[in-house]
Amino acid sequence: MNKITHFFWFCAGVQRETLEKFPEEQHKYVGIGATIFFTALFATLSGGYAMYFVFSGSAFAIFFAALFGMLWGLAIFNMDRYIVSTLNKNKAGWMQFLQALPRIVLAILIGLVISRPLELKIFDKEIRQHLQGQYLQQQKARIDTLENTFNKKYNLSIGQLTQQKRERDSLDTYIQNSRKQLNYEIFGNKTTETSGIQGYGPYAKRKEDELTKQQQYLDSLRARIDSQESAIQQHKKNEGLLDQKILANASLDSLVDLAGFADRNSALGRLKYKSNNTIDTATENAVNFIGLLFIFFECLPVFVKLMAGRDSYDIEIQNIRKIKQHESEMMVTAETQAIDRLEGAQIDIAINQRMEKLTAKKEED
């Protein structure tokens, strides 16, 4: 238990020897240290999750995600620890706020960055469904575009084929009706177009010859249609139109798994819109409140330190700083006085050295 307490004291950036003098303040700094630690932990998870999507598909995705997550978490931990430990509680409240203001602004930005990857995980199911619909719609649009381009390019051939098919269908219907009339003529069924006399007469012979010619023409027409369809199918193959297919569920799942951070982030931004382009306030509020929660959580270490009153530990730290400052000033004063005293001695030494040189010169003369 003591190791955990000491670890959280370290996270809070306190002087352990000084804090141990004030047992009543120790739990407060355990709470501050725990807040800093868990903020860094959330930053590690969020940064690693975001980097995992950046390197998704790579064999080193997990390695880079873990490495970046730890670096990001350590950076946030170090920043929070520095700000909290250097926040001077002996200043006025507004001065403390001004001192912490840059960190609060940075915390808002960091909170936005931290919250986004975790929001992507929270709404993962909805994002996958949205991406599947988006990819399916894009594939349909791609196929429609290719078909329109193909139809414009081979408009003449397609028009001829359509006309031939109409002629084939019309001729096939005519031949079927004519065969019925021929059978009526042979079996003696009286209609407006038959004689009603049973037997194979001249009318039946003429009708059968006409049907034979019509059938031959129909067969040749069908052959031309088959040839034309084969040519068009070959053109479609050459243009790559036959390679385009509506994506199955397995293919859509594979595409969604390969979707990067940008695609998922864009899909999350569009979740608040319904199919009729109106805003879904429930989804929008859920996303916004989750973001605000992480922003508040990121600002929490600074807020906890700001809300904490000036305690015995803060007073002791201030006294230690005053003593150290006074000792430093006294050392400066002592060194200055010593230098001043040495200055007079150095002048006397310089005068004596000069006099000795002059005396020696006179003796030589």
Short mmCIF file of C-alpha atoms in Angstrom, two decimals:
data_model
loop_
_atom_site.label_atom_id
_atom_site.label_comp_id
_atom_site.label_asym_id
_atom_site.label_seq_id
_atom_site.Cartn_x
_atom_site.Cartn_y
_atom_site.Cartn_z
CA MET A 1 0.00 0.00 0.00
CA ASN A 2 2.86 2.38 0.83
CA LYS A 3 4.38 1.78 -2.61
CA ILE A 4 1.13 2.77 -4.31
CA THR A 5 0.86 5.86 -2.11
CA HIS A 6 4.44 6.85 -2.87
CA PHE A 7 3.84 6.26 -6.58
CA PHE A 8 0.85 8.62 -6.61
CA TRP A 9 2.89 11.17 -4.65
CA PHE A 10 5.48 10.95 -7.39
CA CYS A 11 2.73 11.47 -9.99
CA ALA A 12 1.62 14.59 -8.10
CA GLY A 13 5.19 15.93 -8.15
CA VAL A 14 5.48 16.45 -4.38
CA GLN A 15 8.57 16.32 -2.18
CA ARG A 16 8.15 13.08 -0.30
CA GLU A 17 10.28 14.04 2.72
CA THR A 18 8.35 17.27 3.21
CA LEU A 19 4.89 15.72 2.71
CA GLU A 20 5.60 12.98 5.26
CA LYS A 21 5.67 15.72 7.92
CA PHE A 22 1.97 16.43 7.31
CA PRO A 23 -0.13 13.21 7.46
CA GLU A 24 -3.38 15.17 7.15
CA GLU A 25 -2.41 16.32 3.63
CA GLN A 26 -1.16 13.02 2.26
CA HIS A 27 -4.50 11.65 1.01
CA LYS A 28 -5.19 14.80 -0.97
CA TYR A 29 -1.99 14.40 -2.96
CA VAL A 30 -2.72 10.72 -3.48
CA GLY A 31 -5.95 11.83 -5.18
CA ILE A 32 -4.16 14.46 -7.28
CA GLY A 33 -1.51 11.93 -8.34
CA ALA A 34 -4.14 9.32 -9.20
CA THR A 35 -5.98 11.87 -11.35
CA ILE A 36 -2.77 12.66 -13.25
CA PHE A 37 -1.99 8.95 -13.67
CA PHE A 38 -5.40 7.95 -15.02
CA THR A 39 -5.47 10.95 -17.35
CA ALA A 40 -2.17 9.75 -18.82
CA LEU A 41 -3.56 6.21 -19.00
CA PHE A 42 -6.57 7.37 -21.04
CA ALA A 43 -4.21 9.35 -23.27
CA THR A 44 -2.12 6.20 -23.82
CA LEU A 45 -5.15 4.12 -24.81
CA SER A 46 -6.56 6.83 -27.05
CA GLY A 47 -3.27 7.61 -28.79
CA GLY A 48 -2.51 3.94 -29.35
CA TYR A 49 -5.99 3.25 -30.72
CA ALA A 50 -5.75 6.18 -33.13
CA MET A 51 -2.29 5.12 -34.33
CA TYR A 52 -3.54 1.54 -34.82
CA PHE A 53 -5.92 2.77 -37.52
CA VAL A 54 -3.17 4.87 -39.10
CA PHE A 55 -1.02 1.74 -39.58
CA SER A 56 -3.93 -0.72 -40.03
CA GLY A 57 -3.03 -3.44 -42.50
CA SER A 58 0.66 -3.28 -41.63
CA ALA A 59 2.43 -6.11 -39.85
CA PHE A 60 3.83 -3.58 -37.36
CA ALA A 61 0.49 -1.87 -36.63
CA ILE A 62 0.31 -3.16 -33.04
CA PHE A 63 3.96 -2.28 -32.38
CA PHE A 64 3.62 1.30 -33.65
CA ALA A 65 0.30 1.72 -31.83
CA ALA A 66 1.82 0.56 -28.53
CA LEU A 67 4.95 2.68 -29.01
CA PHE A 68 3.07 5.87 -29.90
CA GLY A 69 0.50 5.27 -27.18
CA MET A 70 3.19 5.02 -24.50
CA LEU A 71 5.03 8.09 -25.81
CA TRP A 72 1.80 10.10 -25.96
CA GLY A 73 0.78 8.99 -22.47
CA LEU A 74 4.20 9.84 -21.03
CA ALA A 75 4.10 13.27 -22.66
CA ILE A 76 0.68 14.02 -21.14
CA PHE A 77 1.81 12.62 -17.78
CA ASN A 78 4.95 14.77 -17.74
CA MET A 79 3.01 17.89 -18.73
CA ASP A 80 0.31 17.42 -16.06
CA ARG A 81 2.89 16.60 -13.39
CA TYR A 82 4.94 19.69 -14.25
CA ILE A 83 1.96 22.06 -14.26
CA VAL A 84 0.49 20.73 -11.01
CA SER A 85 3.82 20.66 -9.18
CA THR A 86 4.77 24.21 -10.26
CA LEU A 87 1.36 25.79 -9.59
CA ASN A 88 2.07 28.32 -6.85
CA LYS A 89 -0.71 28.14 -4.25
CA ASN A 90 0.77 31.12 -2.40
CA LYS A 91 -0.33 33.51 -5.14
CA ALA A 92 -3.78 35.07 -5.43
CA GLY A 93 -6.55 32.98 -6.98
CA TRP A 94 -6.65 34.87 -10.27
CA MET A 95 -2.84 34.65 -10.53
CA GLN A 96 -3.07 30.90 -10.09
CA PHE A 97 -5.71 30.77 -12.82
CA LEU A 98 -3.55 32.84 -15.18
CA GLN A 99 -0.64 30.54 -14.47
CA ALA A 100 -2.78 27.50 -15.31
CA LEU A 101 -4.62 29.11 -18.27
CA PRO A 102 -2.18 27.92 -21.00
CA ARG A 103 -2.46 24.39 -19.61
CA ILE A 104 -6.27 24.61 -19.57
CA VAL A 105 -6.34 25.74 -23.22
CA LEU A 106 -3.94 22.95 -24.13
CA ALA A 107 -6.06 20.51 -22.12
CA ILE A 108 -9.11 21.40 -24.22
CA LEU A 109 -7.18 20.67 -27.42
CA ILE A 110 -5.73 17.47 -25.98
CA GLY A 111 -9.17 16.43 -24.76
CA LEU A 112 -10.53 16.78 -28.28
CA VAL A 113 -7.68 14.67 -29.63
CA ILE A 114 -8.04 12.03 -26.90
CA SER A 115 -11.81 11.76 -27.13
CA ARG A 116 -12.05 11.23 -30.90
CA PRO A 117 -10.41 7.77 -31.09
CA LEU A 118 -12.41 6.57 -28.09
CA GLU A 119 -15.61 7.91 -29.67
CA LEU A 120 -14.75 5.88 -32.77
CA LYS A 121 -14.55 2.75 -30.62
CA ILE A 122 -17.75 3.52 -28.72
CA PHE A 123 -19.72 4.02 -31.97
CA ASP A 124 -17.87 1.26 -33.84
CA LYS A 125 -21.02 -0.71 -34.74
CA GLU A 126 -22.84 2.33 -36.12
CA ILE A 127 -19.72 3.44 -38.01
CA ARG A 128 -19.35 0.00 -39.63
CA GLN A 129 -22.96 0.03 -40.77
CA HIS A 130 -22.55 3.53 -42.18
CA LEU A 131 -19.35 2.60 -44.02
CA GLN A 132 -20.96 -0.53 -45.47
CA GLY A 133 -23.84 1.55 -46.87
CA GLN A 134 -21.40 4.16 -48.15
CA TYR A 135 -19.17 1.62 -49.92
CA LEU A 136 -22.20 -0.14 -51.42
CA GLN A 137 -23.58 3.15 -52.70
CA GLN A 138 -20.19 4.09 -54.15
CA GLN A 139 -19.95 0.73 -55.93
CA LYS A 140 -23.44 1.14 -57.42
CA ALA A 141 -22.58 4.66 -58.56
CA ARG A 142 -19.35 3.37 -60.12
CA ILE A 143 -21.24 0.65 -62.03
CA ASP A 144 -23.90 3.14 -63.18
CA THR A 145 -21.19 5.50 -64.42
CA LEU A 146 -19.47 2.73 -66.37
CA GLU A 147 -22.77 1.58 -67.87
CA ASN A 148 -23.70 5.12 -68.93
CA THR A 149 -20.28 5.62 -70.50
CA PHE A 150 -20.55 2.26 -72.27
CA ASN A 151 -24.06 3.00 -73.56
CA LYS A 152 -22.92 6.34 -74.98
CA LYS A 153 -19.87 4.79 -76.62
CA TYR A 154 -21.78 1.91 -78.24
CA ASN A 155 -25.08 3.68 -78.63
CA LEU A 156 -25.48 2.71 -82.32
CA SER A 157 -24.83 -1.01 -81.76
CA ILE A 158 -27.10 -1.13 -78.71
CA GLY A 159 -29.85 0.70 -80.62
CA GLN A 160 -29.63 -1.76 -83.52
CA LEU A 161 -29.74 -4.70 -81.11
CA THR A 162 -32.82 -3.29 -79.37
CA GLN A 163 -34.58 -2.78 -82.71
CA GLN A 164 -33.72 -6.31 -83.83
CA LYS A 165 -35.09 -7.74 -80.58
CA ARG A 166 -38.35 -5.89 -81.08
CA GLU A 167 -38.56 -7.22 -84.64
CA ARG A 168 -37.80 -10.74 -83.40
CA ASP A 169 -40.49 -10.63 -80.73
CA SER A 170 -43.05 -9.22 -83.14
CA LEU A 171 -42.23 -11.79 -85.82
CA ASP A 172 -42.28 -14.64 -83.31
CA THR A 173 -45.77 -13.60 -82.17
CA TYR A 174 -46.93 -13.34 -85.78
CA ILE A 175 -45.63 -16.82 -86.64
CA GLN A 176 -47.32 -18.36 -83.61
CA ASN A 177 -50.66 -16.79 -84.52
CA SER A 178 -50.25 -17.82 -88.16
CA ARG A 179 -49.60 -21.43 -87.15
CA LYS A 180 -52.82 -21.41 -85.17
CA GLN A 181 -54.68 -20.16 -88.25
CA LEU A 182 -53.02 -22.87 -90.38
CA ASN A 183 -54.12 -25.55 -87.95
CA TYR A 184 -57.65 -24.15 -87.98
CA GLU A 185 -57.64 -24.30 -91.81
CA ILE A 186 -56.39 -27.87 -91.92
CA PHE A 187 -58.83 -29.16 -89.29
CA GLY A 188 -61.78 -27.19 -90.70
CA ASN A 189 -62.30 -24.71 -87.86
CA LYS A 190 -64.26 -21.76 -89.26
CA THR A 191 -62.87 -18.28 -88.45
CA THR A 192 -62.82 -14.92 -90.21
CA GLU A 193 -59.50 -15.93 -91.81
CA THR A 194 -60.18 -19.64 -92.60
CA SER A 195 -62.52 -21.36 -95.06
CA GLY A 196 -63.89 -23.89 -92.58
CA ILE A 197 -63.25 -26.74 -95.04
CA GLN A 198 -61.25 -29.58 -93.52
CA GLY A 199 -58.13 -30.68 -95.40
CA TYR A 200 -54.84 -29.44 -96.76
CA GLY A 201 -55.99 -27.12 -99.53
CA PRO A 202 -54.37 -24.35 -101.60
CA TYR A 203 -54.85 -21.79 -98.84
CA ALA A 204 -53.14 -24.03 -96.32
CA LYS A 205 -50.30 -24.70 -98.78
CA ARG A 206 -49.78 -20.96 -99.38
CA LYS A 207 -49.95 -20.22 -95.66
CA GLU A 208 -47.39 -22.90 -94.84
CA ASP A 209 -44.95 -21.62 -97.50
CA GLU A 210 -45.27 -18.13 -96.07
CA LEU A 211 -44.63 -19.43 -92.54
CA THR A 212 -41.57 -21.33 -93.71
CA LYS A 213 -40.06 -18.14 -95.15
CA GLN A 214 -40.96 -16.19 -92.02
CA GLN A 215 -39.38 -18.88 -89.83
CA GLN A 216 -36.17 -18.83 -91.88
CA TYR A 217 -35.99 -15.06 -91.56
CA LEU A 218 -36.64 -15.36 -87.81
CA ASP A 219 -33.82 -17.89 -87.46
CA SER A 220 -31.40 -15.62 -89.31
CA LEU A 221 -32.57 -12.67 -87.20
CA ARG A 222 -31.93 -14.65 -84.02
CA ALA A 223 -28.46 -15.54 -85.26
CA ARG A 224 -27.69 -11.86 -85.92
CA ILE A 225 -28.99 -10.96 -82.45
CA ASP A 226 -26.80 -13.64 -80.83
CA SER A 227 -23.78 -12.39 -82.75
CA GLN A 228 -24.54 -8.79 -81.81
CA GLU A 229 -25.00 -9.71 -78.13
CA SER A 230 -21.71 -11.64 -78.14
CA ALA A 231 -19.94 -8.61 -79.62
CA ILE A 232 -21.45 -6.29 -76.99
CA GLN A 233 -20.52 -8.69 -74.19
CA GLN A 234 -16.95 -8.73 -75.50
CA HIS A 235 -16.93 -4.93 -75.51
CA LYS A 236 -18.19 -4.96 -71.90
CA LYS A 237 -15.39 -7.35 -70.96
CA ASN A 238 -12.80 -5.16 -72.65
CA GLU A 239 -14.16 -2.07 -70.91
CA GLY A 240 -14.03 -3.85 -67.53
CA LEU A 241 -17.78 -3.59 -67.00
CA LEU A 242 -18.18 -7.32 -66.34
CA ASP A 243 -15.60 -7.11 -63.53
CA GLN A 244 -17.80 -4.71 -61.57
CA LYS A 245 -20.13 -6.50 -59.18
CA ILE A 246 -22.30 -5.49 -56.25
CA LEU A 247 -20.28 -6.12 -53.11
CA ALA A 248 -21.37 -9.03 -50.93
CA ASN A 249 -21.50 -8.83 -47.14
CA ALA A 250 -18.11 -10.53 -46.76
CA SER A 251 -16.48 -8.08 -49.18
CA LEU A 252 -18.08 -5.13 -47.39
CA ASP A 253 -16.80 -6.39 -44.03
CA SER A 254 -13.29 -6.69 -45.47
CA LEU A 255 -13.41 -3.13 -46.81
CA VAL A 256 -14.66 -1.80 -43.47
CA ASP A 257 -11.85 -3.63 -41.65
CA LEU A 258 -9.34 -1.87 -43.93
CA ALA A 259 -10.96 1.55 -43.44
CA GLY A 260 -8.48 4.07 -42.06
CA PHE A 261 -8.80 6.68 -39.34
CA ALA A 262 -9.91 9.39 -41.79
CA ASP A 263 -12.79 7.30 -43.19
CA ARG A 264 -14.00 6.32 -39.72
CA ASN A 265 -13.70 9.87 -38.44
CA SER A 266 -15.69 11.15 -41.43
CA ALA A 267 -18.33 8.46 -40.87
CA LEU A 268 -18.63 9.45 -37.20
CA GLY A 269 -19.22 13.06 -38.25
CA ARG A 270 -22.06 11.96 -40.55
CA LEU A 271 -23.78 9.76 -37.97
CA LYS A 272 -25.71 12.77 -36.69
CA TYR A 273 -27.54 13.06 -40.03
CA LYS A 274 -30.58 10.94 -40.78
CA SER A 275 -31.40 9.53 -44.22
CA ASN A 276 -33.43 12.67 -45.03
CA ASN A 277 -30.41 14.88 -44.12
CA THR A 278 -32.04 16.14 -40.92
CA ILE A 279 -29.95 16.18 -37.74
CA ASP A 280 -30.36 13.30 -35.29
CA THR A 281 -30.11 15.28 -32.05
CA ALA A 282 -29.78 12.16 -29.88
CA THR A 283 -26.66 10.94 -31.69
CA GLU A 284 -25.24 14.46 -31.95
CA ASN A 285 -25.67 15.06 -28.21
CA ALA A 286 -24.13 11.68 -27.37
CA VAL A 287 -21.01 12.42 -29.42
CA ASN A 288 -20.70 15.96 -28.04
CA PHE A 289 -21.15 14.95 -24.41
CA ILE A 290 -18.54 12.19 -24.71
CA GLY A 291 -16.11 14.75 -26.13
CA LEU A 292 -16.88 17.21 -23.33
CA LEU A 293 -16.40 14.45 -20.76
CA PHE A 294 -12.87 13.75 -21.94
CA ILE A 295 -12.07 17.46 -22.17
CA PHE A 296 -13.16 17.87 -18.55
CA PHE A 297 -11.21 14.76 -17.54
CA GLU A 298 -8.07 16.14 -19.22
CA CYS A 299 -8.49 19.47 -17.38
CA LEU A 300 -9.20 17.70 -14.10
CA PRO A 301 -5.60 17.59 -12.72
CA VAL A 302 -5.30 21.37 -13.03
CA PHE A 303 -8.81 21.96 -11.67
CA VAL A 304 -8.14 19.70 -8.68
CA LYS A 305 -4.98 21.63 -7.84
CA LEU A 306 -6.74 24.99 -8.33
CA MET A 307 -9.69 23.96 -6.14
CA ALA A 308 -7.45 22.65 -3.37
CA GLY A 309 -6.87 25.20 -0.63
CA ARG A 310 -3.49 26.40 0.58
CA ASP A 311 -2.39 23.74 3.04
CA SER A 312 0.48 23.05 5.43
CA TYR A 313 2.53 21.40 2.70
CA ASP A 314 2.25 24.47 0.46
CA ILE A 315 3.32 26.72 3.37
CA GLU A 316 6.28 24.45 4.14
CA ILE A 317 7.35 24.43 0.49
CA GLN A 318 7.13 28.23 0.44
CA ASN A 319 9.27 28.44 3.60
CA ILE A 320 11.86 26.08 2.12
CA ARG A 321 12.01 28.19 -1.02
CA LYS A 322 12.43 31.36 1.05
CA ILE A 323 15.25 29.76 3.04
CA LYS A 324 16.97 28.55 -0.13
CA GLN A 325 16.54 31.97 -1.68
CA HIS A 326 17.91 33.69 1.43
CA GLU A 327 20.88 31.29 1.52
CA SER A 328 21.56 32.05 -2.11
CA GLU A 329 21.39 35.80 -1.48
CA MET A 330 23.71 35.48 1.53
CA MET A 331 26.19 33.52 -0.55
CA VAL A 332 26.12 36.25 -3.19
CA THR A 333 26.69 38.93 -0.51
CA ALA A 334 29.57 37.00 1.05
CA GLU A 335 31.23 36.40 -2.31
CA THR A 336 30.81 40.08 -3.22
CA GLN A 337 32.38 41.27 0.05
CA ALA A 338 35.24 38.82 -0.36
CA ILE A 339 35.91 40.10 -3.86
CA ASP A 340 35.82 43.70 -2.58
CA ARG A 341 38.38 42.91 0.13
CA LEU A 342 40.59 41.08 -2.33
CA GLU A 343 40.47 44.08 -4.61
CA GLY A 344 42.42 46.27 -2.09
CA ALA A 345 45.02 43.56 -1.54
CA GLN A 346 45.43 43.10 -5.29
CA ILE A 347 46.04 46.87 -5.66
CA ASP A 348 48.79 46.80 -3.00
CA ILE A 349 50.42 43.80 -4.67
CA ALA A 350 50.32 45.53 -8.04
CA ILE A 351 51.90 48.72 -6.55
CA ASN A 352 54.70 46.73 -4.90
CA GLN A 353 55.41 44.87 -8.13
CA ARG A 354 55.57 48.19 -10.00
CA MET A 355 57.92 49.74 -7.41
CA GLU A 356 60.23 46.74 -7.59
CA LYS A 357 60.47 47.09 -11.36
CA LEU A 358 61.30 50.83 -11.09
CA THR A 359 63.97 50.20 -8.41
CA ALA A 360 65.59 47.50 -10.49
CA LYS A 361 65.71 49.80 -13.51
CA LYS A 362 67.42 52.63 -11.53
CA GLU A 363 70.09 50.28 -10.22
CA GLU A 364 70.88 49.17 -13.75
CA ASP A 365 71.26 52.80 -14.87
#
